[in-house]
PDB file of C-alpha atoms in Angstrom:
ATOM      1  CA  MET L   1      22.291 -11.211   9.345  1.00 45.00           C
ATOM      2  CA  ILE L   2      25.415  -9.176   8.905  1.00 43.00           C
ATOM      3  CA  ASN L   3      26.517  -7.252  12.160  1.00 47.00           C
ATOM      4  CA  PHE L   4      27.970  -3.821  11.249  1.00 42.00           C
ATOM      5  CA  SER L   5      28.466  -2.703  14.897  1.00 44.00           C
ATOM      6  CA  ALA L   6      32.044  -3.264  14.688  1.00 45.00           C
ATOM      7  CA  ILE L   7      32.571  -0.859  11.761  1.00 43.00           C
ATOM      8  CA  SER L   8      33.896   2.421  13.157  1.00 48.00           C
ATOM      9  CA  GLU L   9      31.517   5.524  13.133  1.00 50.00           C
ATOM     10  CA  PRO L  10      32.224   8.932  14.706  1.00 50.00           C
ATOM     11  CA  LYS L  11      30.673   9.444  17.995  1.00 57.00           C
ATOM     12  CA  ASP L  12      28.647  12.530  18.939  1.00 54.00           C
ATOM     13  CA  ASP L  13      30.411  13.255  22.194  1.00 58.00           C
ATOM     14  CA  VAL L  14      33.819  12.994  20.303  1.00 68.00           C
ATOM     15  CA  ASP L  15      32.590  15.388  17.697  1.00 78.00           C
ATOM     16  CA  ASP L  16      31.353  17.739  20.373  1.00 80.00           C
ATOM     17  CA  LYS L  17      34.693  17.717  22.174  1.00 85.00           C
ATOM     18  CA  ILE L  18      36.705  18.242  19.077  1.00 85.00           C
ATOM     19  CA  LEU L  19      34.273  21.190  18.106  1.00 86.00           C
ATOM     20  CA  LEU L  20      34.698  22.866  21.502  1.00 86.00           C
ATOM     21  CA  LYS L  21      38.405  22.511  21.082  1.00 85.00           C
ATOM     22  CA  LYS L  22      38.527  24.065  17.655  1.00 86.00           C
ATOM     23  CA  GLN L  23      36.502  26.983  18.908  1.00 84.00           C
ATOM     24  CA  SER L  24      38.578  27.558  21.920  1.00 83.00           C
ATOM     25  CA  VAL L  25      42.029  27.379  20.387  1.00 87.00           C
ATOM     26  CA  LYS L  26      43.961  30.698  20.056  1.00 88.00           C
ATOM     27  CA  ARG L  27      44.240  32.188  16.456  1.00 88.00           C
ATOM     28  CA  VAL L  28      46.779  34.372  14.818  1.00 88.00           C
ATOM     29  CA  TYR L  29      45.488  36.446  11.743  1.00 88.00           C
ATOM     30  CA  GLY L  30      42.304  34.305  11.755  1.00 88.00           C
ATOM     31  CA  TYR L  31      44.311  30.965  11.617  1.00 92.00           C
ATOM     32  CA  PRO L  32      44.738  28.485  14.494  1.00 93.00           C
ATOM     33  CA  ILE L  33      47.796  29.086  16.282  1.00 94.00           C
ATOM     34  CA  THR L  34      49.057  25.481  15.472  1.00 95.00           C
ATOM     35  CA  ILE L  35      49.336  26.051  11.812  1.00 96.00           C
ATOM     36  CA  PRO L  36      52.654  27.844  11.686  1.00 96.00           C
ATOM     37  CA  PHE L  37      54.212  24.955  13.630  1.00 96.00           C
ATOM     38  CA  ILE L  38      52.762  22.300  11.334  1.00 97.00           C
ATOM     39  CA  ILE L  39      54.066  24.054   8.182  1.00 97.00           C
ATOM     40  CA  SER L  40      57.403  24.670   9.862  1.00 97.00           C
ATOM     41  CA  ASN L  41      57.640  20.890  10.748  1.00 97.00           C
ATOM     42  CA  GLU L  42      56.914  20.190   7.076  1.00 97.00           C
ATOM     43  CA  PHE L  43      59.583  22.528   5.716  1.00 97.00           C
ATOM     44  CA  CYS L  44      62.288  21.068   8.084  1.00 97.00           C
ATOM     45  CA  GLU L  45      61.120  17.471   7.370  1.00 97.00           C
ATOM     46  CA  ARG L  46      61.342  18.132   3.562  1.00 97.00           C
ATOM     47  CA  PHE L  47      64.704  19.612   3.848  1.00 97.00           C
ATOM     48  CA  SER L  48      65.839  16.658   5.878  1.00 97.00           C
ATOM     49  CA  TYR L  49      64.613  14.101   3.291  1.00 97.00           C
ATOM     50  CA  TYR L  50      65.698  15.873   0.101  1.00 97.00           C
ATOM     51  CA  GLY L  51      69.038  16.933   1.631  1.00 96.00           C
ATOM     52  CA  MET L  52      69.941  13.365   2.341  1.00 96.00           C
ATOM     53  CA  ARG L  53      68.536  12.004  -0.836  1.00 95.00           C
ATOM     54  CA  THR L  54      70.306  14.655  -3.023  1.00 95.00           C
ATOM     55  CA  VAL L  55      73.841  13.215  -2.426  1.00 95.00           C
ATOM     56  CA  LEU L  56      72.869   9.582  -1.629  1.00 95.00           C
ATOM     57  CA  MET L  57      73.904   8.111  -4.983  1.00 95.00           C
ATOM     58  CA  ILE L  58      77.124   9.831  -4.912  1.00 94.00           C
ATOM     59  CA  TYR L  59      77.766   8.600  -1.304  1.00 92.00           C
ATOM     60  CA  MET L  60      77.000   5.015  -2.349  1.00 93.00           C
ATOM     61  CA  THR L  61      79.179   5.133  -5.566  1.00 93.00           C
ATOM     62  CA  GLU L  62      82.183   7.341  -4.477  1.00 88.00           C
ATOM     63  CA  LYS L  63      82.154   6.574  -0.647  1.00 89.00           C
ATOM     64  CA  LEU L  64      80.777   3.130  -0.216  1.00 90.00           C
ATOM     65  CA  MET L  65      82.318   1.919  -3.501  1.00 89.00           C
ATOM     66  CA  MET L  66      79.374   0.311  -4.829  1.00 91.00           C
ATOM     67  CA  SER L  67      78.915  -0.547  -8.297  1.00 92.00           C
ATOM     68  CA  LYS L  68      76.447   1.768 -10.186  1.00 93.00           C
ATOM     69  CA  GLU L  69      74.095  -1.147 -10.556  1.00 94.00           C
ATOM     70  CA  ASP L  70      73.961  -1.978  -6.867  1.00 94.00           C
ATOM     71  CA  ALA L  71      73.719   1.688  -5.930  1.00 94.00           C
ATOM     72  CA  THR L  72      70.771   2.032  -8.309  1.00 95.00           C
ATOM     73  CA  ASP L  73      69.022  -0.964  -6.873  1.00 95.00           C
ATOM     74  CA  TRP L  74      69.411   0.137  -3.251  1.00 95.00           C
ATOM     75  CA  TYR L  75      68.461   3.742  -4.046  1.00 95.00           C
ATOM     76  CA  HIS L  76      65.242   2.634  -5.882  1.00 96.00           C
ATOM     77  CA  GLU L  77      64.587   0.171  -3.032  1.00 96.00           C
ATOM     78  CA  PHE L  78      64.786   3.021  -0.616  1.00 96.00           C
ATOM     79  CA  VAL L  79      62.447   5.328  -2.678  1.00 95.00           C
ATOM     80  CA  ALA L  80      59.953   2.589  -3.246  1.00 96.00           C
ATOM     81  CA  LEU L  81      59.874   1.972   0.486  1.00 96.00           C
ATOM     82  CA  CYS L  82      59.239   5.616   1.084  1.00 96.00           C
ATOM     83  CA  TYR L  83      56.163   5.478  -0.988  1.00 95.00           C
ATOM     84  CA  ALA L  84      54.930   2.030   0.462  1.00 95.00           C
ATOM     85  CA  THR L  85      55.057   2.803   4.122  1.00 96.00           C
ATOM     86  CA  PRO L  86      52.390   5.577   3.883  1.00 95.00           C
ATOM     87  CA  LEU L  87      49.802   2.685   3.865  1.00 94.00           C
ATOM     88  CA  LEU L  88      51.329   1.635   7.091  1.00 94.00           C
ATOM     89  CA  GLY L  89      51.285   5.124   8.536  1.00 95.00           C
ATOM     90  CA  ALA L  90      47.765   5.675   7.628  1.00 93.00           C
ATOM     91  CA  LEU L  91      46.625   2.429   9.244  1.00 93.00           C
ATOM     92  CA  ILE L  92      48.499   3.128  12.558  1.00 94.00           C
ATOM     93  CA  ALA L  93      46.893   6.681  12.638  1.00 94.00           C
ATOM     94  CA  ASP L  94      43.363   5.568  11.756  1.00 92.00           C
ATOM     95  CA  VAL L  95      43.117   2.443  13.747  1.00 92.00           C
ATOM     96  CA  PHE L  96      45.452   2.661  16.708  1.00 92.00           C
ATOM     97  CA  LEU L  97      47.335   5.885  17.703  1.00 93.00           C
ATOM     98  CA  GLY L  98      45.753   8.779  15.979  1.00 93.00           C
ATOM     99  CA  LYS L  99      47.540  11.358  13.688  1.00 96.00           C
ATOM    100  CA  TYR L 100      49.309  13.200  16.511  1.00 96.00           C
ATOM    101  CA  LEU L 101      51.052  10.337  18.101  1.00 97.00           C
ATOM    102  CA  THR L 102      51.771   8.665  14.797  1.00 96.00           C
ATOM    103  CA  ILE L 103      53.458  11.846  13.550  1.00 97.00           C
ATOM    104  CA  LEU L 104      55.463  12.146  16.969  1.00 97.00           C
ATOM    105  CA  ILE L 105      56.661   8.519  17.259  1.00 97.00           C
ATOM    106  CA  LEU L 106      57.474   8.089  13.621  1.00 97.00           C
ATOM    107  CA  SER L 107      59.260  11.332  13.564  1.00 97.00           C
ATOM    108  CA  VAL L 108      61.582  10.241  16.548  1.00 97.00           C
ATOM    109  CA  VAL L 109      62.310   7.077  14.394  1.00 97.00           C
ATOM    110  CA  TYR L 110      63.006   9.322  11.411  1.00 97.00           C
ATOM    111  CA  CYS L 111      65.650  11.208  13.618  1.00 97.00           C
ATOM    112  CA  MET L 112      67.228   7.954  14.485  1.00 97.00           C
ATOM    113  CA  GLY L 113      67.677   6.874  10.982  1.00 96.00           C
ATOM    114  CA  ASN L 114      69.184  10.269  10.009  1.00 96.00           C
ATOM    115  CA  ALA L 115      71.618   9.982  13.028  1.00 96.00           C
ATOM    116  CA  ILE L 116      72.577   6.666  11.808  1.00 95.00           C
ATOM    117  CA  MET L 117      73.395   7.908   8.368  1.00 94.00           C
ATOM    118  CA  ALA L 118      75.486  10.851   9.637  1.00 94.00           C
ATOM    119  CA  VAL L 119      77.448   9.067  12.359  1.00 93.00           C
ATOM    120  CA  SER L 120      78.195   5.919  10.064  1.00 90.00           C
ATOM    121  CA  ALA L 121      79.569   8.258   7.421  1.00 89.00           C
ATOM    122  CA  VAL L 122      82.625   9.099   9.592  1.00 88.00           C
ATOM    123  CA  GLY L 123      84.942   6.613   7.909  1.00 79.00           C
ATOM    124  CA  LYS L 124      87.782   6.717  10.636  1.00 76.00           C
ATOM    125  CA  TRP L 125      85.117   5.675  13.269  1.00 73.00           C
ATOM    126  CA  PHE L 126      83.745   2.974  11.132  1.00 72.00           C
ATOM    127  CA  PRO L 127      86.256   1.839   8.462  1.00 68.00           C
ATOM    128  CA  ASP L 128      85.508  -1.068   6.165  1.00 61.00           C
ATOM    129  CA  GLY L 129      88.868  -2.916   6.358  1.00 62.00           C
ATOM    130  CA  GLU L 130      92.382  -1.761   6.217  1.00 72.00           C
ATOM    131  CA  VAL L 131      92.801   1.999   5.729  1.00 66.00           C
ATOM    132  CA  THR L 132      95.210   2.789   2.851  1.00 66.00           C
ATOM    133  CA  ASP L 133      94.142   6.414   2.050  1.00 65.00           C
ATOM    134  CA  THR L 134      93.091   8.522   5.104  1.00 66.00           C
ATOM    135  CA  THR L 135      91.742  11.277   2.899  1.00 67.00           C
ATOM    136  CA  ASN L 136      88.962   8.744   1.525  1.00 74.00           C
ATOM    137  CA  ILE L 137      88.156   6.127   4.086  1.00 73.00           C
ATOM    138  CA  ARG L 138      85.412   3.763   3.171  1.00 77.00           C
ATOM    139  CA  PRO L 139      82.686   3.230   5.967  1.00 82.00           C
ATOM    140  CA  LEU L 140      80.969  -0.076   6.783  1.00 81.00           C
ATOM    141  CA  MET L 141      78.023  -0.547   4.692  1.00 87.00           C
ATOM    142  CA  TRP L 142      75.489  -1.751   7.135  1.00 90.00           C
ATOM    143  CA  GLY L 143      75.176   1.717   8.878  1.00 89.00           C
ATOM    144  CA  PRO L 144      73.797   3.653   5.784  1.00 92.00           C
ATOM    145  CA  LEU L 145      71.605   0.701   4.648  1.00 93.00           C
ATOM    146  CA  LEU L 146      70.050   0.348   8.039  1.00 95.00           C
ATOM    147  CA  GLY L 147      69.574   4.113   8.309  1.00 95.00           C
ATOM    148  CA  LEU L 148      67.923   4.296   4.946  1.00 96.00           C
ATOM    149  CA  GLN L 149      65.245   1.673   5.925  1.00 96.00           C
ATOM    150  CA  ILE L 150      64.601   3.490   9.163  1.00 97.00           C
ATOM    151  CA  ILE L 151      64.332   6.970   7.333  1.00 97.00           C
ATOM    152  CA  ALA L 152      61.909   5.135   4.687  1.00 97.00           C
ATOM    153  CA  LEU L 153      59.630   4.093   7.606  1.00 96.00           C
ATOM    154  CA  GLY L 154      59.642   7.578   9.268  1.00 96.00           C
ATOM    155  CA  THR L 155      59.220   9.730   6.231  1.00 95.00           C
ATOM    156  CA  GLY L 156      56.651   7.353   4.716  1.00 95.00           C
ATOM    157  CA  GLY L 157      54.749   6.664   7.912  1.00 95.00           C
ATOM    158  CA  ILE L 158      54.206  10.586   8.578  1.00 95.00           C
ATOM    159  CA  LYS L 159      53.357  11.335   4.850  1.00 94.00           C
ATOM    160  CA  PRO L 160      49.630  10.709   5.009  1.00 92.00           C
ATOM    161  CA  CYS L 161      49.180  12.321   8.474  1.00 94.00           C
ATOM    162  CA  VAL L 162      50.875  15.665   8.639  1.00 95.00           C
ATOM    163  CA  SER L 163      48.713  17.615   5.878  1.00 94.00           C
ATOM    164  CA  SER L 164      45.450  16.208   7.089  1.00 93.00           C
ATOM    165  CA  PHE L 165      46.423  16.917  10.715  1.00 95.00           C
ATOM    166  CA  GLY L 166      46.683  20.446   9.823  1.00 95.00           C
ATOM    167  CA  GLY L 167      43.235  20.318   8.264  1.00 93.00           C
ATOM    168  CA  ASP L 168      41.852  18.980  11.371  1.00 94.00           C
ATOM    169  CA  GLN L 169      42.721  22.329  13.120  1.00 93.00           C
ATOM    170  CA  PHE L 170      40.010  24.151  11.196  1.00 93.00           C
ATOM    171  CA  LEU L 171      36.336  24.505  11.614  1.00 91.00           C
ATOM    172  CA  LYS L 172      34.084  23.256   8.884  1.00 89.00           C
ATOM    173  CA  SER L 173      32.901  26.663   8.203  1.00 89.00           C
ATOM    174  CA  GLU L 174      36.602  27.652   7.247  1.00 90.00           C
ATOM    175  CA  SER L 175      36.940  26.133   3.720  1.00 90.00           C
ATOM    176  CA  GLY L 176      38.632  29.360   2.544  1.00 92.00           C
ATOM    177  CA  ARG L 177      41.364  29.267   5.199  1.00 94.00           C
ATOM    178  CA  VAL L 178      41.772  25.581   4.637  1.00 94.00           C
ATOM    179  CA  GLN L 179      42.508  26.113   0.954  1.00 95.00           C
ATOM    180  CA  ARG L 180      45.178  28.684   1.918  1.00 95.00           C
ATOM    181  CA  TYR L 181      46.648  26.431   4.557  1.00 95.00           C
ATOM    182  CA  PHE L 182      47.295  23.715   1.910  1.00 95.00           C
ATOM    183  CA  SER L 183      48.774  26.098  -0.450  1.00 96.00           C
ATOM    184  CA  MET L 184      51.203  27.321   2.222  1.00 96.00           C
ATOM    185  CA  PHE L 185      51.792  23.636   3.288  1.00 96.00           C
ATOM    186  CA  TYR L 186      52.724  22.676  -0.305  1.00 96.00           C
ATOM    187  CA  PHE L 187      54.884  25.786  -0.728  1.00 97.00           C
ATOM    188  CA  SER L 188      56.864  24.634   2.455  1.00 97.00           C
ATOM    189  CA  ILE L 189      57.379  21.327   0.868  1.00 96.00           C
ATOM    190  CA  ASN L 190      58.944  23.012  -2.401  1.00 97.00           C
ATOM    191  CA  ALA L 191      60.878  25.481  -0.294  1.00 97.00           C
ATOM    192  CA  GLY L 192      62.411  22.974   1.887  1.00 96.00           C
ATOM    193  CA  SER L 193      63.323  20.589  -0.939  1.00 96.00           C
ATOM    194  CA  THR L 194      64.695  23.506  -3.020  1.00 97.00           C
ATOM    195  CA  VAL L 195      66.956  24.945  -0.182  1.00 97.00           C
ATOM    196  CA  ALA L 196      68.217  21.431   0.619  1.00 96.00           C
ATOM    197  CA  THR L 197      68.992  20.447  -2.970  1.00 96.00           C
ATOM    198  CA  LEU L 198      71.112  23.395  -3.339  1.00 96.00           C
ATOM    199  CA  LEU L 199      72.944  23.273   0.032  1.00 95.00           C
ATOM    200  CA  THR L 200      73.891  19.671   0.696  1.00 95.00           C
ATOM    201  CA  PRO L 201      75.891  19.134  -2.276  1.00 94.00           C
ATOM    202  CA  GLU L 202      78.086  22.100  -1.313  1.00 94.00           C
ATOM    203  CA  LEU L 203      78.473  20.616   2.222  1.00 93.00           C
ATOM    204  CA  ARG L 204      79.540  17.262   0.767  1.00 91.00           C
ATOM    205  CA  SER L 205      82.128  18.887  -1.505  1.00 90.00           C
ATOM    206  CA  SER L 206      83.962  20.490   1.329  1.00 88.00           C
ATOM    207  CA  SER L 207      86.659  18.697   3.361  1.00 83.00           C
ATOM    208  CA  CYS L 208      86.402  17.819   7.074  1.00 83.00           C
ATOM    209  CA  MET L 209      87.695  15.269   9.578  1.00 82.00           C
ATOM    210  CA  GLY L 210      90.811  14.787   7.385  1.00 79.00           C
ATOM    211  CA  GLU L 211      88.992  13.706   4.385  1.00 82.00           C
ATOM    212  CA  SER L 212      88.476  15.133   0.979  1.00 84.00           C
ATOM    213  CA  THR L 213      84.716  15.071   1.198  1.00 86.00           C
ATOM    214  CA  CYS L 214      82.360  15.700   4.171  1.00 90.00           C
ATOM    215  CA  PHE L 215      79.383  13.370   4.079  1.00 92.00           C
ATOM    216  CA  PRO L 216      79.039  13.404   7.839  1.00 92.00           C
ATOM    217  CA  VAL L 217      78.076  16.996   7.704  1.00 94.00           C
ATOM    218  CA  ALA L 218      76.039  16.647   4.517  1.00 95.00           C
ATOM    219  CA  PHE L 219      74.002  13.937   6.232  1.00 95.00           C
ATOM    220  CA  GLY L 220      74.271  15.793   9.742  1.00 95.00           C
ATOM    221  CA  VAL L 221      72.737  18.960   8.651  1.00 96.00           C
ATOM    222  CA  PRO L 222      69.395  17.156   7.339  1.00 96.00           C
ATOM    223  CA  ALA L 223      69.561  15.165  10.625  1.00 97.00           C
ATOM    224  CA  PHE L 224      69.621  18.426  12.479  1.00 97.00           C
ATOM    225  CA  PHE L 225      66.684  19.811  10.450  1.00 97.00           C
ATOM    226  CA  MET L 226      64.667  16.793  11.558  1.00 97.00           C
ATOM    227  CA  VAL L 227      65.304  17.327  15.139  1.00 97.00           C
ATOM    228  CA  LEU L 228      64.025  21.056  14.380  1.00 97.00           C
ATOM    229  CA  ALA L 229      61.004  19.378  12.713  1.00 97.00           C
ATOM    230  CA  VAL L 230      60.149  17.245  15.920  1.00 97.00           C
ATOM    231  CA  ILE L 231      60.823  20.427  18.181  1.00 97.00           C
ATOM    232  CA  ALA L 232      58.420  22.585  16.014  1.00 96.00           C
ATOM    233  CA  PHE L 233      55.817  19.942  16.119  1.00 96.00           C
ATOM    234  CA  VAL L 234      56.029  19.283  19.901  1.00 97.00           C
ATOM    235  CA  LEU L 235      56.059  23.041  20.815  1.00 96.00           C
ATOM    236  CA  ALA L 236      52.426  23.426  19.891  1.00 94.00           C
ATOM    237  CA  SER L 237      51.105  20.093  21.450  1.00 94.00           C
ATOM    238  CA  LYS L 238      48.966  21.720  23.947  1.00 93.00           C
ATOM    239  CA  TRP L 239      46.993  23.583  21.258  1.00 94.00           C
ATOM    240  CA  TYR L 240      46.315  20.892  18.764  1.00 94.00           C
ATOM    241  CA  VAL L 241      43.105  19.492  17.994  1.00 93.00           C
ATOM    242  CA  LYS L 242      43.832  15.605  18.314  1.00 93.00           C
ATOM    243  CA  VAL L 243      41.075  13.690  16.523  1.00 91.00           C
ATOM    244  CA  PRO L 244      41.089  10.101  17.963  1.00 90.00           C
ATOM    245  CA  PRO L 245      41.469   7.173  15.673  1.00 88.00           C
ATOM    246  CA  LEU L 246      38.068   6.520  14.049  1.00 80.00           C
ATOM    247  CA  GLY L 247      38.938   3.479  11.828  1.00 71.00           C
ATOM    248  CA  ASN L 248      40.400   2.962   8.445  1.00 67.00           C
ATOM    249  CA  PRO L 249      38.363   2.414   5.308  1.00 68.00           C
ATOM    250  CA  ILE L 250      40.386  -0.563   4.329  1.00 66.00           C
ATOM    251  CA  VAL L 251      39.945  -2.231   7.625  1.00 67.00           C
ATOM    252  CA  ASP L 252      36.231  -1.400   7.500  1.00 65.00           C
ATOM    253  CA  VAL L 253      35.908  -2.994   4.058  1.00 66.00           C
ATOM    254  CA  ALA L 254      37.852  -6.071   5.269  1.00 64.00           C
ATOM    255  CA  LYS L 255      35.432  -6.405   8.193  1.00 65.00           C
ATOM    256  CA  VAL L 256      32.378  -6.060   5.759  1.00 68.00           C
ATOM    257  CA  SER L 257      33.851  -8.758   3.456  1.00 67.00           C
ATOM    258  CA  TRP L 258      34.587 -11.098   6.324  1.00 66.00           C
ATOM    259  CA  ALA L 259      31.138 -10.632   7.733  1.00 64.00           C
ATOM    260  CA  MET L 260      29.634 -11.355   4.304  1.00 67.00           C
ATOM    261  CA  ALA L 261      31.786 -14.449   3.781  1.00 66.00           C
ATOM    262  CA  SER L 262      30.711 -15.718   7.237  1.00 65.00           C
ATOM    263  CA  VAL L 263      27.127 -15.506   6.447  1.00 66.00           C
ATOM    264  CA  LYS L 264      27.505 -17.305   3.166  1.00 66.00           C
ATOM    265  CA  VAL L 265      29.507 -20.159   5.074  1.00 63.00           C
ATOM    266  CA  GLN L 266      26.583 -20.417   7.666  1.00 62.00           C
TER     267      GLN L 266
END
């Protein structure tokens, strides 16, 4: 006999508490007051990610003096990791922490990665070898490579959580507003990425700190926007509908498979 009791199911008392929270939350023009904060968070996060990524290949080849082949390898490793870590973020949110804490914790991790990228780009603080040209100092390579792995964990980890966390704020009867929310959400993604893609190359091409380029600012502005993303998210904490972790389908399938295998063995 297979025991399905370990498989997660929503509890009635949890559903009742969530419903009461959704009904009691303050609304602005019919939308939960939390929605502008979530959309602002997404705009700032996308600005941070695409702002950094836009100048990344140039940074690797012209500043870190990587070969084009090595830079391409590291760039695609970073992008691949960004698309792999959502599986981890979804698992953490669904099984352990819930979406709110997952977004908050991994956003702070994301900020740390951005900070490492910006600070390690200051060549005169972290020179790689003897400095012969003070206008173009090569920084140590470990800083940006470490920062990229941390950023990938942060951006990928929150990717499956933020949009659905916004959806959690609505009542089931508000399907029309939910559709409009997702339209605004994806507009914020495109707006943030477009502005960042236009701005950060201009920041990079300026001179600063005695050097002919300014990668510390080109990475520092995206880092600042990620801090703004965290602030925007935290400001609405007391109003959020926070659905507790109810389980992950992948974990549930694994439990069923294990139970069936155990029965066959017996």
